[in-house]
GROMACS .gro file of C-alpha atoms in nm:
model
  437
    1UNK     CA    1  -0.060   2.409   1.595
    2UNK     CA    2   0.137   2.645   1.375
    3UNK     CA    3   0.134   2.958   1.157
    4UNK     CA    4   0.356   2.954   0.851
    5UNK     CA    5   0.516   3.282   0.743
    6UNK     CA    6   0.754   3.326   0.454
    7UNK     CA    7   1.104   3.383   0.597
    8UNK     CA    8   1.275   3.711   0.524
    9UNK     CA    9   1.613   3.724   0.349
   10UNK     CA   10   1.785   3.816   0.678
   11UNK     CA   11   1.614   3.531   0.860
   12UNK     CA   12   1.720   3.294   0.585
   13UNK     CA   13   2.084   3.405   0.616
   14UNK     CA   14   2.069   3.359   0.993
   15UNK     CA   15   1.922   3.014   0.943
   16UNK     CA   16   2.204   2.917   0.705
   17UNK     CA   17   2.461   3.047   0.956
   18UNK     CA   18   2.302   2.842   1.237
   19UNK     CA   19   2.301   2.528   1.023
   20UNK     CA   20   2.671   2.582   0.944
   21UNK     CA   21   2.755   2.626   1.314
   22UNK     CA   22   2.569   2.307   1.403
   23UNK     CA   23   2.750   2.119   1.126
   24UNK     CA   24   3.088   2.254   1.236
   25UNK     CA   25   3.033   2.139   1.594
   26UNK     CA   26   2.942   1.782   1.498
   27UNK     CA   27   3.158   1.489   1.404
   28UNK     CA   28   3.156   1.368   1.046
   29UNK     CA   29   2.991   1.043   1.153
   30UNK     CA   30   2.706   1.174   1.367
   31UNK     CA   31   2.492   1.483   1.402
   32UNK     CA   32   2.490   1.669   1.732
   33UNK     CA   33   2.148   1.531   1.821
   34UNK     CA   34   2.260   1.171   1.773
   35UNK     CA   35   2.591   1.176   1.963
   36UNK     CA   36   2.432   1.064   2.289
   37UNK     CA   37   2.161   0.853   2.126
   38UNK     CA   38   2.066   0.547   2.328
   39UNK     CA   39   2.023   0.236   2.116
   40UNK     CA   40   1.678   0.078   2.132
   41UNK     CA   41   1.487  -0.227   2.006
   42UNK     CA   42   1.420  -0.187   1.635
   43UNK     CA   43   1.756  -0.026   1.556
   44UNK     CA   44   1.992  -0.212   1.323
   45UNK     CA   45   2.363  -0.207   1.409
   46UNK     CA   46   2.660  -0.297   1.189
   47UNK     CA   47   2.908  -0.521   1.373
   48UNK     CA   48   3.252  -0.618   1.245
   49UNK     CA   49   3.527  -0.837   1.389
   50UNK     CA   50   3.832  -0.666   1.244
   51UNK     CA   51   4.064  -0.964   1.286
   52UNK     CA   52   3.876  -1.188   1.040
   53UNK     CA   53   3.808  -1.156   0.669
   54UNK     CA   54   3.430  -1.188   0.692
   55UNK     CA   55   3.200  -0.905   0.593
   56UNK     CA   56   3.040  -0.697   0.869
   57UNK     CA   57   2.710  -0.827   1.006
   58UNK     CA   58   2.393  -0.621   1.037
   59UNK     CA   59   2.234  -0.723   1.366
   60UNK     CA   60   1.885  -0.612   1.474
   61UNK     CA   61   1.825  -0.513   1.834
   62UNK     CA   62   1.558  -0.757   1.948
   63UNK     CA   63   1.254  -0.657   2.157
   64UNK     CA   64   1.443  -0.765   2.470
   65UNK     CA   65   1.717  -0.510   2.388
   66UNK     CA   66   1.987  -0.759   2.286
   67UNK     CA   67   2.178  -0.850   1.971
   68UNK     CA   68   2.301  -1.195   1.871
   69UNK     CA   69   2.678  -1.143   1.863
   70UNK     CA   70   2.891  -1.409   1.688
   71UNK     CA   71   3.024  -1.686   1.915
   72UNK     CA   72   2.882  -1.536   2.237
   73UNK     CA   73   2.509  -1.508   2.170
   74UNK     CA   74   2.276  -1.249   2.321
   75UNK     CA   75   2.434  -0.924   2.446
   76UNK     CA   76   2.200  -0.654   2.585
   77UNK     CA   77   2.286  -0.310   2.444
   78UNK     CA   78   1.954  -0.123   2.452
   79UNK     CA   79   1.988   0.208   2.632
   80UNK     CA   80   2.363   0.229   2.564
   81UNK     CA   81   2.531   0.465   2.322
   82UNK     CA   82   2.727   0.317   2.033
   83UNK     CA   83   3.056   0.362   2.221
   84UNK     CA   84   2.903   0.213   2.536
   85UNK     CA   85   2.772  -0.087   2.344
   86UNK     CA   86   3.114  -0.138   2.185
   87UNK     CA   87   3.279  -0.140   2.529
   88UNK     CA   88   3.024  -0.395   2.650
   89UNK     CA   89   3.095  -0.624   2.352
   90UNK     CA   90   3.472  -0.596   2.398
   91UNK     CA   91   3.429  -0.685   2.765
   92UNK     CA   92   3.212  -0.987   2.682
   93UNK     CA   93   3.459  -1.124   2.427
   94UNK     CA   94   3.745  -1.073   2.673
   95UNK     CA   95   3.560  -1.233   2.966
   96UNK     CA   96   3.469  -1.540   2.760
   97UNK     CA   97   3.826  -1.558   2.622
   98UNK     CA   98   3.706  -1.559   2.261
   99UNK     CA   99   3.979  -1.308   2.171
  100UNK     CA  100   4.285  -1.203   2.369
  101UNK     CA  101   4.254  -0.841   2.253
  102UNK     CA  102   3.917  -0.800   2.079
  103UNK     CA  103   3.930  -0.567   1.777
  104UNK     CA  104   3.569  -0.477   1.702
  105UNK     CA  105   3.377  -0.208   1.516
  106UNK     CA  106   3.018  -0.103   1.580
  107UNK     CA  107   2.795   0.156   1.417
  108UNK     CA  108   2.428   0.222   1.353
  109UNK     CA  109   2.323   0.077   1.018
  110UNK     CA  110   1.962   0.194   1.046
  111UNK     CA  111   1.757   0.363   1.315
  112UNK     CA  112   1.404   0.268   1.411
  113UNK     CA  113   1.159   0.405   1.156
  114UNK     CA  114   0.938   0.703   1.226
  115UNK     CA  115   0.564   0.686   1.172
  116UNK     CA  116   0.340   0.950   1.020
  117UNK     CA  117  -0.035   0.920   1.059
  118UNK     CA  118  -0.344   1.133   1.032
  119UNK     CA  119  -0.433   1.367   0.749
  120UNK     CA  120  -0.141   1.299   0.515
  121UNK     CA  121  -0.139   1.149   0.170
  122UNK     CA  122   0.065   0.837   0.248
  123UNK     CA  123   0.057   0.752   0.620
  124UNK     CA  124   0.299   0.484   0.732
  125UNK     CA  125   0.654   0.411   0.846
  126UNK     CA  126   0.958   0.588   0.699
  127UNK     CA  127   1.332   0.551   0.749
  128UNK     CA  128   1.474   0.782   1.012
  129UNK     CA  129   1.756   1.017   0.916
  130UNK     CA  130   1.944   1.242   1.159
  131UNK     CA  131   1.814   1.601   1.177
  132UNK     CA  132   1.471   1.511   1.039
  133UNK     CA  133   1.192   1.746   1.150
  134UNK     CA  134   0.815   1.725   1.154
  135UNK     CA  135   0.807   1.920   0.827
  136UNK     CA  136   1.038   1.671   0.655
  137UNK     CA  137   0.849   1.373   0.801
  138UNK     CA  138   0.519   1.496   0.658
  139UNK     CA  139   0.690   1.559   0.324
  140UNK     CA  140   0.803   1.194   0.325
  141UNK     CA  141   0.438   1.097   0.374
  142UNK     CA  142   0.342   1.283   0.057
  143UNK     CA  143   0.239   1.606   0.222
  144UNK     CA  144  -0.081   1.693   0.403
  145UNK     CA  145  -0.419   1.571   0.285
  146UNK     CA  146  -0.614   1.806   0.060
  147UNK     CA  147  -0.954   1.794  -0.099
  148UNK     CA  148  -1.123   1.979  -0.384
  149UNK     CA  149  -1.480   2.076  -0.449
  150UNK     CA  150  -1.486   1.833  -0.741
  151UNK     CA  151  -1.467   1.535  -0.504
  152UNK     CA  152  -1.794   1.343  -0.494
  153UNK     CA  153  -1.843   1.228  -0.132
  154UNK     CA  154  -2.017   0.908  -0.244
  155UNK     CA  155  -1.739   0.809  -0.486
  156UNK     CA  156  -1.475   0.913  -0.236
  157UNK     CA  157  -1.632   0.695   0.034
  158UNK     CA  158  -1.650   0.398  -0.206
  159UNK     CA  159  -1.285   0.448  -0.297
  160UNK     CA  160  -1.192   0.474   0.069
  161UNK     CA  161  -1.372   0.146   0.147
  162UNK     CA  162  -1.161  -0.027  -0.117
  163UNK     CA  163  -0.845   0.121   0.033
  164UNK     CA  164  -0.950   0.001   0.377
  165UNK     CA  165  -0.999  -0.354   0.249
  166UNK     CA  166  -0.658  -0.351   0.080
  167UNK     CA  167  -0.495  -0.217   0.396
  168UNK     CA  168  -0.662  -0.487   0.608
  169UNK     CA  169  -0.526  -0.753   0.370
  170UNK     CA  170  -0.178  -0.604   0.420
  171UNK     CA  171  -0.230  -0.621   0.796
  172UNK     CA  172  -0.324  -0.990   0.775
  173UNK     CA  173  -0.024  -1.068   0.553
  174UNK     CA  174   0.225  -0.888   0.778
  175UNK     CA  175   0.074  -1.039   1.095
  176UNK     CA  176   0.090  -1.396   0.961
  177UNK     CA  177   0.445  -1.346   0.833
  178UNK     CA  178   0.537  -1.217   1.180
  179UNK     CA  179   0.372  -1.526   1.335
  180UNK     CA  180   0.558  -1.760   1.096
  181UNK     CA  181   0.893  -1.607   1.193
  182UNK     CA  182   0.806  -1.629   1.562
  183UNK     CA  183   0.729  -1.999   1.520
  184UNK     CA  184   1.055  -2.047   1.326
  185UNK     CA  185   1.259  -1.883   1.602
  186UNK     CA  186   1.084  -2.109   1.855
  187UNK     CA  187   1.172  -2.418   1.647
  188UNK     CA  188   0.810  -2.511   1.575
  189UNK     CA  189   0.642  -2.643   1.259
  190UNK     CA  190   0.307  -2.484   1.338
  191UNK     CA  191   0.177  -2.129   1.382
  192UNK     CA  192  -0.004  -2.071   1.710
  193UNK     CA  193  -0.262  -1.800   1.769
  194UNK     CA  194  -0.034  -1.639   2.028
  195UNK     CA  195   0.234  -1.601   1.759
  196UNK     CA  196   0.012  -1.340   1.590
  197UNK     CA  197   0.065  -0.986   1.732
  198UNK     CA  198  -0.223  -0.896   1.962
  199UNK     CA  199  -0.291  -0.572   1.775
  200UNK     CA  200  -0.368  -0.769   1.455
  201UNK     CA  201  -0.548  -1.079   1.582
  202UNK     CA  202  -0.893  -0.937   1.521
  203UNK     CA  203  -0.808  -0.902   1.151
  204UNK     CA  204  -0.682  -1.259   1.104
  205UNK     CA  205  -1.020  -1.417   1.037
  206UNK     CA  206  -1.214  -1.529   0.734
  207UNK     CA  207  -1.121  -1.711   0.412
  208UNK     CA  208  -0.848  -1.466   0.304
  209UNK     CA  209  -0.668  -1.505   0.638
  210UNK     CA  210  -0.704  -1.885   0.618
  211UNK     CA  211  -0.554  -1.888   0.269
  212UNK     CA  212  -0.261  -1.667   0.370
  213UNK     CA  213  -0.206  -1.875   0.683
  214UNK     CA  214  -0.181  -2.193   0.472
  215UNK     CA  215   0.083  -2.024   0.254
  216UNK     CA  216   0.285  -1.915   0.558
  217UNK     CA  217   0.268  -2.271   0.696
  218UNK     CA  218   0.411  -2.406   0.371
  219UNK     CA  219   0.688  -2.146   0.382
  220UNK     CA  220   0.762  -2.240   0.744
  221UNK     CA  221   0.770  -2.613   0.665
  222UNK     CA  222   0.995  -2.563   0.360
  223UNK     CA  223   1.234  -2.342   0.556
  224UNK     CA  224   1.254  -2.585   0.847
  225UNK     CA  225   1.312  -2.879   0.611
  226UNK     CA  226   1.589  -2.696   0.427
  227UNK     CA  227   1.757  -2.595   0.752
  228UNK     CA  228   1.727  -2.949   0.893
  229UNK     CA  229   1.878  -3.098   0.575
  230UNK     CA  230   2.175  -2.859   0.580
  231UNK     CA  231   2.227  -2.921   0.950
  232UNK     CA  232   2.206  -3.298   0.902
  233UNK     CA  233   2.474  -3.289   0.630
  234UNK     CA  234   2.706  -3.083   0.848
  235UNK     CA  235   2.643  -3.309   1.150
  236UNK     CA  236   2.722  -3.619   0.940
  237UNK     CA  237   3.043  -3.461   0.811
  238UNK     CA  238   3.135  -3.360   1.165
  239UNK     CA  239   3.076  -3.715   1.292
  240UNK     CA  240   3.294  -3.859   1.013
  241UNK     CA  241   3.566  -3.605   1.090
  242UNK     CA  242   3.561  -3.693   1.460
  243UNK     CA  243   3.581  -4.065   1.371
  244UNK     CA  244   3.880  -3.985   1.151
  245UNK     CA  245   4.049  -3.813   1.445
  246UNK     CA  246   3.992  -4.124   1.658
  247UNK     CA  247   4.142  -4.353   1.393
  248UNK     CA  248   4.437  -4.126   1.324
  249UNK     CA  249   4.503  -4.097   1.698
  250UNK     CA  250   4.514  -4.475   1.730
  251UNK     CA  251   4.740  -4.501   1.425
  252UNK     CA  252   4.971  -4.232   1.565
  253UNK     CA  253   5.009  -4.424   1.891
  254UNK     CA  254   5.096  -4.747   1.705
  255UNK     CA  255   5.344  -4.576   1.476
  256UNK     CA  256   5.501  -4.406   1.776
  257UNK     CA  257   5.537  -4.747   1.943
  258UNK     CA  258   5.695  -4.886   1.627
  259UNK     CA  259   5.944  -4.597   1.620
  260UNK     CA  260   6.035  -4.666   1.984
  261UNK     CA  261   6.097  -5.037   1.908
  262UNK     CA  262   6.301  -4.947   1.601
  263UNK     CA  263   6.519  -4.715   1.811
  264UNK     CA  264   6.573  -4.999   2.056
  265UNK     CA  265   6.670  -5.232   1.770
  266UNK     CA  266   6.910  -4.967   1.640
  267UNK     CA  267   7.081  -4.933   1.979
  268UNK     CA  268   7.126  -5.311   2.003
  269UNK     CA  269   7.261  -5.326   1.648
  270UNK     CA  270   7.514  -5.052   1.722
  271UNK     CA  271   7.626  -5.238   2.033
  272UNK     CA  272   7.666  -5.561   1.836
  273UNK     CA  273   7.853  -5.372   1.564
  274UNK     CA  274   8.098  -5.241   1.826
  275UNK     CA  275   8.154  -5.601   1.938
  276UNK     CA  276   8.209  -5.710   1.579
  277UNK     CA  277   7.897  -5.931   1.564
  278UNK     CA  278   7.708  -5.716   1.306
  279UNK     CA  279   7.843  -5.529   1.010
  280UNK     CA  280   7.818  -5.155   0.950
  281UNK     CA  281   7.587  -5.221   0.651
  282UNK     CA  282   7.334  -5.401   0.872
  283UNK     CA  283   7.336  -5.107   1.116
  284UNK     CA  284   7.286  -4.859   0.829
  285UNK     CA  285   6.985  -5.057   0.706
  286UNK     CA  286   6.827  -5.037   1.051
  287UNK     CA  287   6.895  -4.659   1.066
  288UNK     CA  288   6.717  -4.613   0.731
  289UNK     CA  289   6.423  -4.813   0.861
  290UNK     CA  290   6.405  -4.594   1.173
  291UNK     CA  291   6.413  -4.277   0.959
  292UNK     CA  292   6.132  -4.411   0.740
  293UNK     CA  293   5.913  -4.488   1.043
  294UNK     CA  294   5.984  -4.145   1.194
  295UNK     CA  295   5.876  -3.979   0.869
  296UNK     CA  296   5.561  -4.189   0.872
  297UNK     CA  297   5.496  -4.085   1.232
  298UNK     CA  298   5.528  -3.717   1.140
  299UNK     CA  299   5.291  -3.765   0.846
  300UNK     CA  300   5.030  -3.929   1.071
  301UNK     CA  301   5.063  -3.643   1.319
  302UNK     CA  302   5.020  -3.393   1.034
  303UNK     CA  303   4.707  -3.577   0.914
  304UNK     CA  304   4.575  -3.574   1.270
  305UNK     CA  305   4.625  -3.197   1.298
  306UNK     CA  306   4.449  -3.146   0.963
  307UNK     CA  307   4.159  -3.361   1.080
  308UNK     CA  308   4.127  -3.154   1.398
  309UNK     CA  309   4.126  -2.833   1.193
  310UNK     CA  310   3.854  -2.984   0.975
  311UNK     CA  311   3.646  -3.058   1.284
  312UNK     CA  312   3.688  -2.699   1.399
  313UNK     CA  313   3.587  -2.569   1.057
  314UNK     CA  314   3.276  -2.789   1.050
  315UNK     CA  315   3.176  -2.679   1.400
  316UNK     CA  316   3.220  -2.316   1.294
  317UNK     CA  317   3.008  -2.374   0.983
  318UNK     CA  318   2.740  -2.541   1.192
  319UNK     CA  319   2.733  -2.253   1.440
  320UNK     CA  320   2.730  -2.003   1.153
  321UNK     CA  321   2.439  -2.185   0.987
  322UNK     CA  322   2.235  -2.167   1.307
  323UNK     CA  323   2.325  -1.804   1.373
  324UNK     CA  324   2.262  -1.687   1.016
  325UNK     CA  325   1.919  -1.848   1.022
  326UNK     CA  326   1.838  -1.682   1.355
  327UNK     CA  327   1.974  -1.340   1.255
  328UNK     CA  328   1.796  -1.360   0.919
  329UNK     CA  329   1.470  -1.442   1.093
  330UNK     CA  330   1.515  -1.153   1.338
  331UNK     CA  331   1.587  -0.907   1.055
  332UNK     CA  332   1.280  -1.025   0.862
  333UNK     CA  333   1.079  -1.018   1.184
  334UNK     CA  334   1.170  -0.653   1.231
  335UNK     CA  335   1.074  -0.582   0.868
  336UNK     CA  336   0.735  -0.747   0.910
  337UNK     CA  337   0.685  -0.563   1.239
  338UNK     CA  338   0.749  -0.236   1.055
  339UNK     CA  339   0.514  -0.342   0.774
  340UNK     CA  340   0.246  -0.424   1.029
  341UNK     CA  341   0.289  -0.091   1.209
  342UNK     CA  342   0.274   0.087   0.873
  343UNK     CA  343  -0.046  -0.092   0.775
  344UNK     CA  344  -0.208  -0.027   1.115
  345UNK     CA  345  -0.119   0.344   1.093
  346UNK     CA  346  -0.250   0.358   0.735
  347UNK     CA  347  -0.576   0.195   0.842
  348UNK     CA  348  -0.627   0.442   1.126
  349UNK     CA  349  -0.560   0.732   0.893
  350UNK     CA  350  -0.794   0.587   0.630
  351UNK     CA  351  -1.065   0.540   0.890
  352UNK     CA  352  -1.027   0.902   0.998
  353UNK     CA  353  -1.042   1.020   0.637
  354UNK     CA  354  -1.347   0.801   0.577
  355UNK     CA  355  -1.518   0.949   0.880
  356UNK     CA  356  -1.433   1.300   0.760
  357UNK     CA  357  -1.569   1.229   0.412
  358UNK     CA  358  -1.881   1.069   0.557
  359UNK     CA  359  -1.957   1.380   0.761
  360UNK     CA  360  -1.905   1.635   0.481
  361UNK     CA  361  -2.136   1.709   0.192
  362UNK     CA  362  -2.043   1.870  -0.141
  363UNK     CA  363  -2.170   2.206  -0.013
  364UNK     CA  364  -1.957   2.179   0.298
  365UNK     CA  365  -1.652   2.093   0.092
  366UNK     CA  366  -1.715   2.397  -0.125
  367UNK     CA  367  -1.778   2.632   0.168
  368UNK     CA  368  -1.481   2.515   0.371
  369UNK     CA  369  -1.219   2.748   0.225
  370UNK     CA  370  -0.965   2.722   0.505
  371UNK     CA  371  -0.785   2.433   0.664
  372UNK     CA  372  -0.551   2.445   0.959
  373UNK     CA  373  -0.319   2.168   1.070
  374UNK     CA  374  -0.229   2.060   1.420
  375UNK     CA  375   0.082   1.849   1.485
  376UNK     CA  376   0.171   1.625   1.776
  377UNK     CA  377   0.453   1.381   1.845
  378UNK     CA  378   0.394   1.061   2.040
  379UNK     CA  379   0.715   0.926   2.189
  380UNK     CA  380   0.787   0.622   2.403
  381UNK     CA  381   0.988   0.726   2.710
  382UNK     CA  382   1.100   0.557   3.030
  383UNK     CA  383   0.781   0.693   3.187
  384UNK     CA  384   0.555   0.553   2.914
  385UNK     CA  385   0.399   0.698   2.600
  386UNK     CA  386   0.405   1.078   2.595
  387UNK     CA  387   0.222   1.306   2.349
  388UNK     CA  388   0.363   1.654   2.291
  389UNK     CA  389   0.257   1.943   2.067
  390UNK     CA  390   0.491   2.011   1.777
  391UNK     CA  391   0.568   2.264   1.508
  392UNK     CA  392   0.718   2.226   1.161
  393UNK     CA  393   1.073   2.260   1.295
  394UNK     CA  394   1.038   2.021   1.590
  395UNK     CA  395   1.305   1.746   1.564
  396UNK     CA  396   1.180   1.390   1.527
  397UNK     CA  397   1.352   1.101   1.706
  398UNK     CA  398   1.370   0.734   1.599
  399UNK     CA  399   1.044   0.554   1.676
  400UNK     CA  400   0.838   0.874   1.702
  401UNK     CA  401   0.480   0.887   1.573
  402UNK     CA  402   0.396   1.218   1.403
  403UNK     CA  403   0.020   1.287   1.417
  404UNK     CA  404  -0.123   1.534   1.165
  405UNK     CA  405  -0.476   1.666   1.221
  406UNK     CA  406  -0.674   1.872   0.974
  407UNK     CA  407  -0.906   2.131   1.130
  408UNK     CA  408  -1.142   2.304   0.888
  409UNK     CA  409  -1.267   2.660   0.919
  410UNK     CA  410  -1.051   2.763   1.211
  411UNK     CA  411  -0.930   3.120   1.229
  412UNK     CA  412  -0.748   3.108   1.560
  413UNK     CA  413  -0.414   3.284   1.597
  414UNK     CA  414  -0.219   2.953   1.604
  415UNK     CA  415  -0.375   2.821   1.284
  416UNK     CA  416  -0.197   2.779   0.953
  417UNK     CA  417  -0.445   2.894   0.688
  418UNK     CA  418  -0.447   2.983   0.322
  419UNK     CA  419  -0.723   3.073   0.075
  420UNK     CA  420  -0.833   2.790  -0.151
  421UNK     CA  421  -0.590   2.735  -0.441
  422UNK     CA  422  -0.497   2.396  -0.584
  423UNK     CA  423  -0.166   2.528  -0.726
  424UNK     CA  424  -0.069   2.674  -0.390
  425UNK     CA  425  -0.149   2.342  -0.225
  426UNK     CA  426   0.072   2.145  -0.463
  427UNK     CA  427   0.362   2.389  -0.424
  428UNK     CA  428   0.335   2.376  -0.046
  429UNK     CA  429   0.380   1.997  -0.012
  430UNK     CA  430   0.678   1.931   0.214
  431UNK     CA  431   0.743   2.306   0.251
  432UNK     CA  432   0.472   2.420   0.493
  433UNK     CA  433   0.195   2.264   0.691
  434UNK     CA  434  -0.109   2.439   0.543
  435UNK     CA  435  -0.348   2.320   0.275
  436UNK     CA  436  -0.654   2.435   0.086
  437UNK     CA  437  -0.967   2.284  -0.044
   0.00000   0.00000   0.00000
């Protein structure tokens, strides 16, 4: 609960000074609040192997707290700071002897989104930025909900029903997309009921859900077929390359044996030449033959080395194909999870608004000249979900849910109230948490 008062000029100068001091005490890369931030599922990290020429990878932190690092697979980093996670990755690459001296870079590409629900214009999920406050979060959600005496409760309820139906369709779409990606990661060609998030299963019924499910199944089948075709081509190329290595190895052994026999013939010819049995010309011809066979042997060995490099390249491409498909699915899975959370939050807010509209008549809307707003933050901690009261300046952390509640007619000392004025309401969006009807 809060009261908004216009800051004085002195208070504004003090605020600017405090902001400058905070900025001066932070690094250029991170704000003070984020220096000790513990990475968590839902965050997106940027990972770069500095010794290669490939672009950095954006890796999502999976629900189990791990990322899929190139060449070594799952590495748990949830709960670690960025520097701690980097040390863990360096240690893993060293232990598995992938690199002698790993040169890696790690940073946060995107934090978990924050969620704003309740009496705001656009409830949902929004990108987290360091130093965001409750006030800024509500501004991202379009500001607090307002109403005017011109609103017809019947028309408003009809409009709200349509919004609820559209939101429920979004929930079904996001839930089925999530299920399709879950099936893809499991290597299946079918979507099981348990692939659908439990929070959305009750919505995935009826003809619309069946139609969307059929579309997701076609997408899943097409994706699996494309991946299988690419993998089959690479596997065939890899098999041919390995056969080439076998043939070149056999050829190298035969050429090497021929070179050995030619050297023996050359030694005998030189001995006979010393005895006067063979001429110097005959010995020179044998020496040229030995040189030719040695050159051929070197060429075969060079071809064998090239074939081995080709096998290594094909294996790398095969591993990269598998990893890119998995990482891509995890990134999209996180996106659909965010979309689902956004739609669920929007539905709850719409239901609350519908209930509010259903309980208020035109006379009540006209007589209710004051609105106060109450703010709370719900945050997942090691001890479970915690709900705390908040004010406009309370910092918001990644993954937080900001709950905005509109309380009409309150005149308590902690209330934020203003007389009814549509212009004042518009000007106050994102600047203070009070509204008018």
